[in-house]
Coordinates of C-alpha atoms and ligand atoms in Angstrom, one line a residue:
X27 CA 118.5 40.6 93.5
X28 CA 119.2 43.5 91.1
X29 CA 122.7 43.8 92.5
X30 CA 123.4 40.6 90.6
X31 CA 123.1 42.5 87.3
X32 CA 125.4 45.2 88.5
X33 CA 128.0 42.7 89.3
X34 CA 127.4 40.9 86.0
X35 CA 127.0 37.5 87.6
X36 CA 124.7 34.9 86.3
X37 CA 121.2 34.7 87.8
X38 CA 120.0 31.9 90.0
X39 CA 117.4 29.4 88.9
X40 CA 113.8 30.6 89.4
X41 CA 111.2 27.9 90.1
X42 CA 111.9 25.8 87.0
X43 CA 111.6 28.7 84.6
X44 CA 114.3 30.3 82.6
X45 CA 117.4 31.5 84.3
X46 CA 117.3 35.3 84.7
X47 CA 121.0 35.9 83.9
X48 CA 120.6 33.9 80.7
X49 CA 117.4 35.4 79.6
X50 CA 119.2 38.7 79.7
X51 CA 121.1 37.6 76.6
X52 CA 118.2 36.2 74.7
X53 CA 115.7 39.0 75.2
X54 CA 117.5 41.5 73.1
X55 CA 115.1 40.8 70.2
X56 CA 112.1 41.0 72.4
X57 CA 113.4 44.3 73.7
X58 CA 113.5 45.5 70.1
X59 CA 109.8 44.6 69.9
X60 CA 109.0 46.6 73.0
X61 CA 110.9 49.6 71.7
X62 CA 109.0 49.2 68.4
X63 CA 105.7 49.3 70.3
X64 CA 106.8 52.3 72.4
X65 CA 108.0 54.2 69.3
X66 CA 104.6 53.9 67.6
X67 CA 102.9 55.4 70.6
X68 CA 105.0 58.5 71.5
X69 CA 106.7 61.3 69.5
X70 CA 110.1 60.8 68.0
X71 CA 111.6 63.5 70.2
X72 CA 110.2 61.9 73.3
X73 CA 111.5 58.5 72.2
X74 CA 115.0 59.8 71.6
X75 CA 115.1 61.8 74.8
X76 CA 113.9 59.0 77.1
X77 CA 114.1 55.6 75.5
X78 CA 117.3 55.8 73.4
X79 CA 119.5 55.8 76.5
X80 CA 117.6 53.1 78.3
X81 CA 119.4 49.8 78.8
X82 CA 117.6 46.5 78.9
X83 CA 118.9 44.6 81.9
X84 CA 116.9 41.5 81.2
X85 CA 114.1 39.7 83.1
X86 CA 114.3 39.1 86.8
X87 CA 111.6 37.1 88.5
X88 CA 109.1 37.9 85.9
X89 CA 109.9 41.7 85.7
X90 CA 111.6 43.4 82.9
X91 CA 114.4 45.4 84.5
X92 CA 115.4 48.6 82.7
X93 CA 118.5 50.7 83.5
X94 CA 118.1 54.4 83.5
X95 CA 120.6 57.2 84.0
X96 CA 119.6 58.8 87.3
X97 CA 116.8 58.9 89.9
X98 CA 115.1 61.7 88.0
X99 CA 114.7 59.5 85.0
X100 CA 113.6 56.6 87.2
X101 CA 110.8 58.7 88.6
X102 CA 109.9 60.1 85.2
X103 CA 109.6 56.6 83.8
X104 CA 107.5 55.4 86.7
X105 CA 105.1 58.3 86.2
X106 CA 104.9 58.6 82.5
X107 CA 105.9 55.4 80.8
X108 CA 105.1 52.5 83.1
X109 CA 101.7 51.8 81.6
X110 CA 103.0 52.1 78.0
X111 CA 105.7 49.6 78.8
X112 CA 103.3 47.3 80.4
X113 CA 101.0 47.5 77.4
X114 CA 104.0 46.6 75.2
X115 CA 104.8 43.5 77.3
X116 CA 101.1 42.6 77.2
X117 CA 101.3 42.7 73.4
X118 CA 104.1 40.1 73.7
X119 CA 102.0 37.8 75.8
X120 CA 102.9 38.8 79.4
X121 CA 99.7 38.3 81.5
X122 CA 100.7 40.3 84.5
X123 CA 103.4 42.5 83.1
X124 CA 105.9 44.0 85.5
X125 CA 108.6 46.6 84.8
X126 CA 111.2 47.9 87.2
X127 CA 113.7 50.7 86.8
X128 CA 117.2 50.6 88.1
X129 CA 119.6 53.6 88.2
X130 CA 122.7 52.6 86.4
X131 CA 126.0 53.1 88.2
X132 CA 128.0 55.9 86.6
X133 CA 130.6 53.6 85.2
X134 CA 128.1 51.3 83.6
X135 CA 126.2 54.3 82.1
X136 CA 129.5 55.6 80.7
X137 CA 130.1 52.2 79.1
X138 CA 126.6 52.1 77.6
X139 CA 126.9 55.6 76.3
X140 CA 130.2 54.8 74.7
X141 CA 128.6 51.8 72.9
X142 CA 125.7 53.9 71.7
X143 CA 125.4 54.1 68.7
X144 CA 127.5 51.1 67.9
X145 CA 130.5 51.9 65.6
X146 CA 129.9 51.0 62.0
X147 CA 131.4 47.6 61.2
X148 CA 134.8 47.8 59.6
X149 CA 134.9 45.8 56.4
X150 CA 137.5 43.2 56.2
X151 CA 140.8 44.2 54.8
X152 CA 139.5 47.6 53.7
X153 CA 142.6 49.7 53.0
X154 CA 143.0 52.6 55.3
X155 CA 142.4 56.0 53.6
X156 CA 146.0 57.0 54.2
X157 CA 147.3 53.9 52.6
X158 CA 144.6 53.1 50.1
X159 CA 146.6 51.4 47.3
X160 CA 148.7 49.2 49.6
X161 CA 146.5 47.2 51.9
X162 CA 148.1 46.9 55.3
X163 CA 149.2 43.5 56.5
X164 CA 146.6 42.1 58.9
X165 CA 147.0 40.6 62.3
X166 CA 145.4 37.1 62.3
X167 CA 142.3 38.1 64.1
X168 CA 141.6 41.1 61.8
X169 CA 140.6 39.1 58.8
X170 CA 137.3 38.2 60.2
X171 CA 136.0 41.3 61.7
X172 CA 132.8 41.4 59.6
X173 CA 132.0 37.8 60.0
X174 CA 129.3 36.9 62.5
X175 CA 131.0 35.0 65.2
X176 CA 128.0 32.7 65.6
X177 CA 128.1 31.6 61.9
X178 CA 130.6 28.8 62.1
X179 CA 130.6 25.2 60.9
X180 CA 130.4 24.0 64.5
X181 CA 127.1 25.9 64.9
X182 CA 125.6 24.7 61.7
X183 CA 123.3 21.7 62.0
X184 CA 123.5 19.4 59.0
X185 CA 120.4 17.7 57.7
X186 CA 119.1 16.2 54.5
X187 CA 118.0 19.7 53.4
X188 CA 121.5 21.3 53.5
X189 CA 124.1 18.5 53.5
X190 CA 125.2 19.0 49.9
X191 CA 125.7 22.8 50.4
X192 CA 127.5 22.0 53.7
X193 CA 129.8 19.5 52.1
X194 CA 130.6 21.9 49.2
X195 CA 131.3 24.7 51.6
X196 CA 133.6 22.5 53.7
X197 CA 135.5 21.4 50.5
X198 CA 136.0 25.0 49.5
X199 CA 137.1 25.9 53.0
X200 CA 139.7 23.2 52.9
X201 CA 141.0 24.0 49.4
X202 CA 140.1 27.6 48.6
X203 CA 140.4 28.5 45.0
X204 CA 140.8 24.9 44.0
X205 CA 137.7 22.8 44.9
X206 CA 134.7 24.7 43.4
X207 CA 135.1 28.2 42.1
X208 CA 132.8 30.0 42.3
X209 CA 130.6 28.2 44.9
X210 CA 127.0 29.4 44.3
X211 CA 124.6 28.7 47.1
X212 CA 120.9 29.4 46.6
X213 CA 117.7 28.9 48.7
X214 CA 114.8 30.7 50.3
X215 CA 115.0 33.4 52.9
X216 CA 116.5 32.5 56.3
X217 CA 117.8 29.0 55.5
X218 CA 121.4 29.4 56.3
X219 CA 123.1 30.7 53.1
X220 CA 124.9 33.6 54.9
X221 CA 125.7 31.3 57.8
X222 CA 127.5 28.8 55.5
X223 CA 129.4 31.6 53.7
X224 CA 130.7 33.0 57.0
X225 CA 131.6 29.5 58.2
X226 CA 134.0 29.2 55.2
X227 CA 135.4 32.6 56.1
X228 CA 136.0 31.6 59.8
X229 CA 137.6 28.4 58.7
X230 CA 140.0 30.0 56.3
X231 CA 140.8 32.8 58.7
X232 CA 141.8 30.3 61.3
X233 CA 143.8 28.0 59.1
X234 CA 145.4 30.7 56.9
X235 CA 145.7 33.8 59.1
X236 CA 147.3 35.9 56.4
X237 CA 144.5 35.5 53.9
X238 CA 142.3 38.5 53.1
X239 CA 138.6 37.9 53.4
X240 CA 135.9 40.2 52.3
X241 CA 132.2 39.7 53.0
X242 CA 129.8 42.0 51.3
X243 CA 126.1 42.1 50.4
X244 CA 125.4 43.0 46.8
X245 CA 123.6 46.1 48.0
X246 CA 126.8 47.3 49.8
X247 CA 128.9 46.4 46.8
X248 CA 126.6 48.6 44.7
X249 CA 126.7 51.5 47.2
X250 CA 130.4 51.3 47.4
X251 CA 130.6 51.5 43.7
X252 CA 128.3 54.5 43.5
X253 CA 130.3 56.3 46.2
X254 CA 133.6 55.4 44.5
X255 CA 132.3 56.9 41.2
X256 CA 131.0 60.0 43.0
X257 CA 134.2 60.6 44.9
X258 CA 136.5 59.7 42.0
X259 CA 137.9 56.7 44.0
X260 CA 137.6 53.9 41.5
X261 CA 141.2 52.8 42.0
X262 CA 140.7 52.3 45.7
X263 CA 137.4 50.5 45.0
X264 CA 139.1 48.1 42.7
X265 CA 142.1 47.6 45.0
X266 CA 139.8 46.7 47.8
X267 CA 137.8 44.0 46.0
X268 CA 140.5 42.6 43.7
X269 CA 143.1 42.1 46.4
X270 CA 141.3 39.6 48.5
X271 CA 141.8 35.9 48.8
X272 CA 138.2 35.1 49.6
X273 CA 135.2 37.1 48.4
X274 CA 131.8 36.4 49.8
X275 CA 128.9 38.1 48.1
X276 CA 125.4 37.8 49.6
X277 CA 122.2 38.2 47.7
X278 CA 123.7 38.3 44.2
X279 CA 120.2 38.3 42.7
X280 CA 120.2 42.0 43.4
X281 CA 122.6 42.5 40.6
X282 CA 119.6 42.1 38.3
X283 CA 119.0 45.3 36.3
X284 CA 122.1 47.1 37.6
X285 CA 124.2 47.3 34.5
X286 CA 127.1 49.4 35.8
X287 CA 127.4 47.2 38.9
X288 CA 127.3 44.0 36.8
X289 CA 130.1 45.4 34.6
X290 CA 132.2 46.2 37.6
X291 CA 131.5 42.9 39.3
X292 CA 132.4 41.1 36.0
X293 CA 135.9 42.6 36.2
X294 CA 136.2 41.9 39.9
X295 CA 135.2 38.3 39.3
X296 CA 137.7 37.8 36.4
X297 CA 140.6 39.3 38.4
X298 CA 140.0 37.1 41.3
X299 CA 139.2 34.0 39.3
X300 CA 142.4 34.3 37.2
X301 CA 144.4 34.6 40.4
X302 CA 142.8 31.4 41.8
X303 CA 141.1 33.4 44.6
X304 CA 137.9 31.9 46.0
X305 CA 134.5 33.4 45.3
X306 CA 131.3 32.3 47.1
X307 CA 128.0 33.8 46.0
X308 CA 124.5 33.4 47.6
X309 CA 121.2 34.0 46.0
X310 CA 117.5 33.3 46.5
X311 CA 117.4 31.6 43.1
X312 CA 119.8 29.8 40.7
X313 CA 121.7 31.8 38.1
X314 CA 119.4 30.8 35.2
X315 CA 116.4 32.4 37.0
X316 CA 118.1 35.8 37.7
X317 CA 116.4 38.0 35.2
X318 CA 118.4 40.7 33.3
X319 CA 121.7 39.2 34.3
X320 CA 124.3 39.6 31.6
X321 CA 125.0 36.3 29.9
X322 CA 128.7 36.4 30.5
X323 CA 128.1 36.8 34.3
X324 CA 125.5 34.1 34.3
X325 CA 127.8 31.6 32.6
X326 CA 130.6 32.5 35.1
X327 CA 128.3 31.8 38.0
X328 CA 127.8 28.4 36.5
X329 CA 131.5 27.6 36.1
X330 CA 131.9 26.2 39.6
X331 CA 129.3 24.4 41.7
X332 CA 125.7 25.4 42.2
X333 CA 124.1 24.0 45.3
X334 CA 120.8 24.7 47.1
X335 CA 119.5 24.7 50.6
X336 CA 115.9 23.5 51.2
X337 CA 113.6 24.0 54.1
X338 CA 114.7 21.9 57.1
X339 CA 112.6 18.9 58.0
X340 CA 111.2 18.4 61.5
X341 CA 114.2 16.6 63.1
X342 CA 116.6 19.2 61.8
X343 CA 114.4 22.0 63.1
X344 CA 114.4 20.4 66.5
X345 CA 118.1 19.9 66.4
X346 CA 118.6 23.6 65.6
X347 CA 116.4 24.7 68.4
X348 CA 118.2 22.3 70.8
X349 CA 121.6 23.8 69.8
X350 CA 120.3 27.3 70.3
X351 CA 118.9 26.5 73.7
X352 CA 122.1 24.9 74.7
X353 CA 124.2 27.8 73.5
X354 CA 122.1 30.1 75.6
X355 CA 122.3 27.6 78.5
X356 CA 118.6 27.4 78.7
X357 CA 117.1 24.0 79.7
X358 CA 113.9 23.5 77.7
X359 CA 112.2 20.1 77.6
X360 CA 112.3 18.3 74.3
X361 CA 108.5 18.3 73.9
X362 CA 108.4 22.1 74.1
X363 CA 111.1 22.3 71.4
X364 CA 109.1 19.9 69.3
X365 CA 106.0 22.1 69.6
X366 CA 108.0 25.1 68.4
X367 CA 109.4 23.1 65.5
X368 CA 105.9 22.1 64.4
X369 CA 104.8 25.8 64.4
X370 CA 107.6 27.2 62.3
X371 CA 108.3 25.1 59.3
X372 CA 110.2 27.0 56.7
X373 CA 112.4 29.8 57.9
X374 CA 115.2 29.2 60.4
X375 CA 115.4 32.8 61.4
X376 CA 111.7 32.7 62.3
X377 CA 112.3 29.4 64.1
X378 CA 115.0 31.1 66.3
X379 CA 112.6 34.0 66.8
X380 CA 109.9 31.7 68.0
X381 CA 112.3 30.1 70.6
X382 CA 113.1 33.6 71.9
X383 CA 109.5 34.4 72.2
X384 CA 108.8 31.3 74.3
X385 CA 111.8 32.1 76.5
X386 CA 110.7 35.7 77.0
X387 CA 107.1 34.6 77.7
X388 CA 108.1 32.1 80.3
X389 CA 110.4 34.5 82.0
X390 CA 108.0 37.5 81.9
X391 CA 105.2 35.3 83.3
X392 CA 107.6 33.5 85.6
X393 CA 106.4 30.1 84.6
X394 CA 108.1 26.9 83.7
X395 CA 108.7 25.9 80.1
X396 CA 105.7 23.9 79.1
X397 CA 103.9 23.2 75.8
X398 CA 101.0 25.3 76.9
X399 CA 103.3 28.2 77.8
X400 CA 104.9 27.8 74.3
X401 CA 101.6 27.7 72.6
X402 CA 100.5 30.9 74.4
X403 CA 103.7 32.6 73.6
X404 CA 103.4 31.9 69.9
X405 CA 99.7 32.5 69.6
X406 CA 100.1 36.1 68.7
X407 CA 102.5 35.3 65.9
X408 CA 101.5 31.9 64.6
X409 CA 98.2 30.1 64.2
X410 CA 97.5 28.7 67.7
X411 CA 97.6 25.0 68.2
X412 CA 95.4 23.3 70.7
X413 CA 97.6 21.7 73.3
X414 CA 96.5 18.5 74.9
X415 CA 97.8 18.5 78.5
X416 CA 100.0 15.5 79.2
X417 CA 100.9 14.0 82.5
X418 CA 104.5 15.1 82.2
X419 CA 103.3 18.8 81.7
X420 CA 101.4 18.7 85.0
X421 CA 104.3 17.1 86.8
X422 CA 106.8 19.6 85.5
X423 CA 104.6 22.6 86.2
X424 CA 103.8 21.4 89.7
X425 CA 107.5 20.7 90.4
X426 CA 108.4 24.2 89.2
X427 CA 105.6 25.7 91.3
X428 CA 106.9 24.0 94.5
X429 CA 110.5 24.6 93.6
X430 CA 111.6 21.0 93.5
X431 CA 112.5 18.5 90.8
X432 CA 110.0 16.3 89.0
X433 CA 112.1 13.3 90.1
X434 CA 111.6 14.2 93.7
X435 CA 107.8 14.3 93.3
X436 CA 107.8 10.9 91.6
X437 CA 110.3 9.6 94.1
X438 CA 109.6 7.7 97.3
X439 CA 109.9 10.6 99.8
X440 CA 107.2 10.8 102.4
X441 CA 107.9 14.2 103.9
X442 CA 104.9 16.6 103.8
X443 CA 106.7 19.0 101.5
X444 CA 106.9 16.3 98.8
X445 CA 103.6 14.5 99.5
X446 CA 101.5 17.7 99.0
X447 CA 103.0 18.5 95.6
X448 CA 102.7 14.8 94.6
X449 CA 99.0 14.8 95.6
X450 CA 98.4 18.1 93.8
X451 CA 100.0 16.7 90.6
X452 CA 97.9 13.6 90.8
X453 CA 94.7 15.6 91.4
X454 CA 95.4 17.9 88.4
X455 CA 96.3 15.1 86.1
X456 CA 93.0 13.5 87.0
X457 CA 91.2 16.7 86.2
X458 CA 93.0 17.8 83.1
X459 CA 93.8 14.6 81.3
X460 CA 91.8 11.5 80.3
X461 CA 94.1 9.1 82.0
X462 CA 92.6 6.4 84.3
X463 CA 93.6 6.0 87.9
X464 CA 95.8 3.0 87.2
X465 CA 97.6 4.9 84.4
X466 CA 98.3 7.8 86.7
X467 CA 99.4 5.4 89.4
X468 CA 101.8 3.8 87.0
X469 CA 103.2 7.2 86.0
X470 CA 104.1 7.8 89.7
X471 CA 105.2 4.2 90.3
X472 CA 102.2 3.7 92.7
X473 CA 98.9 1.9 92.5
X474 CA 95.5 3.3 91.7
X475 CA 94.3 3.5 95.3
X476 CA 97.1 6.0 96.1
X477 CA 95.9 8.2 93.3
X478 CA 92.3 7.9 94.5
X479 CA 93.4 8.9 98.0
X480 CA 95.4 11.9 96.7
X481 CA 92.4 13.1 94.7
X482 CA 90.1 13.0 97.6
X483 CA 92.7 14.5 100.0
X484 CA 93.2 17.5 97.7
X485 CA 89.4 17.9 97.0
X486 CA 88.7 18.0 100.7
X487 CA 91.7 20.4 101.5
X488 CA 90.8 22.9 98.8
X489 CA 87.8 24.1 100.7
X490 CA 89.7 25.2 103.8
X491 CA 93.2 25.8 102.6
X492 CA 93.4 29.1 100.7
X493 CA 97.1 28.8 99.9
X494 CA 96.6 25.3 98.4
X495 CA 93.6 26.5 96.4
X496 CA 95.6 29.5 95.0
X497 CA 98.5 27.1 94.0
X498 CA 96.1 24.7 92.3
X499 CA 94.3 27.6 90.5
X500 CA 97.6 29.0 89.3
X501 CA 98.7 25.6 88.0
X502 CA 95.4 25.0 86.3
X503 CA 95.6 28.4 84.5
X504 CA 99.1 27.7 83.4
X505 CA 98.2 24.3 82.0
X506 CA 94.8 24.6 80.7
X507 CA 95.2 26.7 77.6
X508 CA 93.0 26.1 74.6
X509 CA 92.7 28.3 71.7
X510 CA 89.9 30.9 72.0
X511 CA 89.8 30.6 75.8
X512 CA 91.5 34.0 76.3
X513 CA 89.5 35.7 73.6
X514 CA 86.2 34.5 75.2
X515 CA 87.2 35.7 78.6
Ligands
ATP12 N1 121.7 24.5 59.6 C1 121.6 25.5 60.5 N2 122.0 25.3 61.7 C2 122.0 26.2 62.7 N3 121.5 27.5 62.4 C3 121.1 27.8 61.2 C4 121.1 26.8 60.2 N4 120.7 27.3 59.0 C5 120.3 28.6 59.4 N5 120.6 28.9 60.7 C6 120.4 30.1 61.4 O1 119.2 30.7 60.8 C7 119.4 32.2 60.7 C8 119.2 32.6 59.3 O2 120.3 32.1 58.5 P1 121.0 33.0 57.4 O3 121.0 34.4 57.7 O4 122.3 32.3 57.0 O5 119.9 32.7 56.2 P2 120.0 33.2 54.7 O6 119.6 32.0 53.9 O7 121.3 33.9 54.4 O8 118.8 34.2 54.7 P3 118.6 35.5 53.7 O9 118.1 35.0 52.4 O10 117.5 36.3 54.5 O11 119.8 36.3 53.7 C9 120.8 32.4 61.3 O12 120.7 32.8 62.6 C10 121.5 31.1 61.2 O13 122.5 31.0 62.2

């Protein structure tokens, strides 16, 4: 099983749950949570000695697999840190946390060490120190090094909350320096301002490979300025920012109260604007609400187009989740995505985080994606919702438990390996939902007497068949989750 990781091949499907190979990608944030937990519980020296070199290899059949350097480290981890790691997973919702350690092959270890720590990002078009005043000509791919590859127009879901900002960004991308200059995008935290700015950057980089693009947060701009003043390198600083074709500045509200930075930014702005270079600014509020911003800057920010992004409505949130799941090649039922979208209503970053939690929870507990699993996964972070069990939940969970598709269970097959799961599903639906026998029959394309027979068959078999009883118990535990149940237990 583990060899699959070593070879870097995608994982196989585990009983209806997430695919292990795919989960490997998505659990990076969860791994950061685990490390955060560990760090709080051991000394810094210990943490750096043991945990910094560890590689998260993802989740395999419910177990978190960690890559360590050698068999000594493997043994050390088993003896000293296993419980701590299990506690960390428990804090993330794993009910029966499992951790395994795998010695990394020397080549893989060397690659990981080479990546660690990651090199600092190279700002776009930054002149090399040896040739500071004459920026080098860039190869087509170089002009988007600091853009997040995920933040493209293709990956941006358009809804009523952001369609104006999206249309304006697209217009600017098509005619940089001509459509709206500057473009000023404002909105609350995590609603896609940076994403849209980068999307313009990618678009321009693709269409006009020679254009110089610079993305910078206001904080970095300020720090660069401070360093330039300290190191007597103002000429280089000005060359860098005034020689670009597209300047993207994030969180411009942080200019407030920084007089020297405002002064410098004012001149940067003028130089670019006069040369018809495109400027895009993002902020958490419109220019008129940025306190202590010089009047001449504020009025310049208002020269072009000011557009906002609002919180996404339910349908847009579901569409964003769907796109995320598809990108990670994870097949999550629509009703589970809807449950997540109801839990997280305002911040898209949090919405994505909630999806990750659900995926990690399902893989760590080796259960299928269901609304109850999602509700459990999110109960630590968001106010828990009581989940009413639906027939489809029971069908899906049973199918996953027996390693077959829901269609097979509902189909006409009469072989024992299909009949037993079908009867179990009918039995549990009868127990966990308020549906009548005819309604359950209809759901399975059968009549009520078949359901009645199934219920009595399972009831009778449970007393003598321990394996069946264990399967039914496990399914019931998985499905029947109501708020407070775990706390009372
Ligand atoms: N319409 C959308 N479609 C798809 N993903 C989106 C959309 N809007 C935001 N996102 C995603 O949400 C996350 C947060 O977006 P982003 O960082 O652009 O927000 P922001 O408004 O710049 O936040 P901040 O104010 O914290 O800088 C990103 O992962 C982004 O890809």
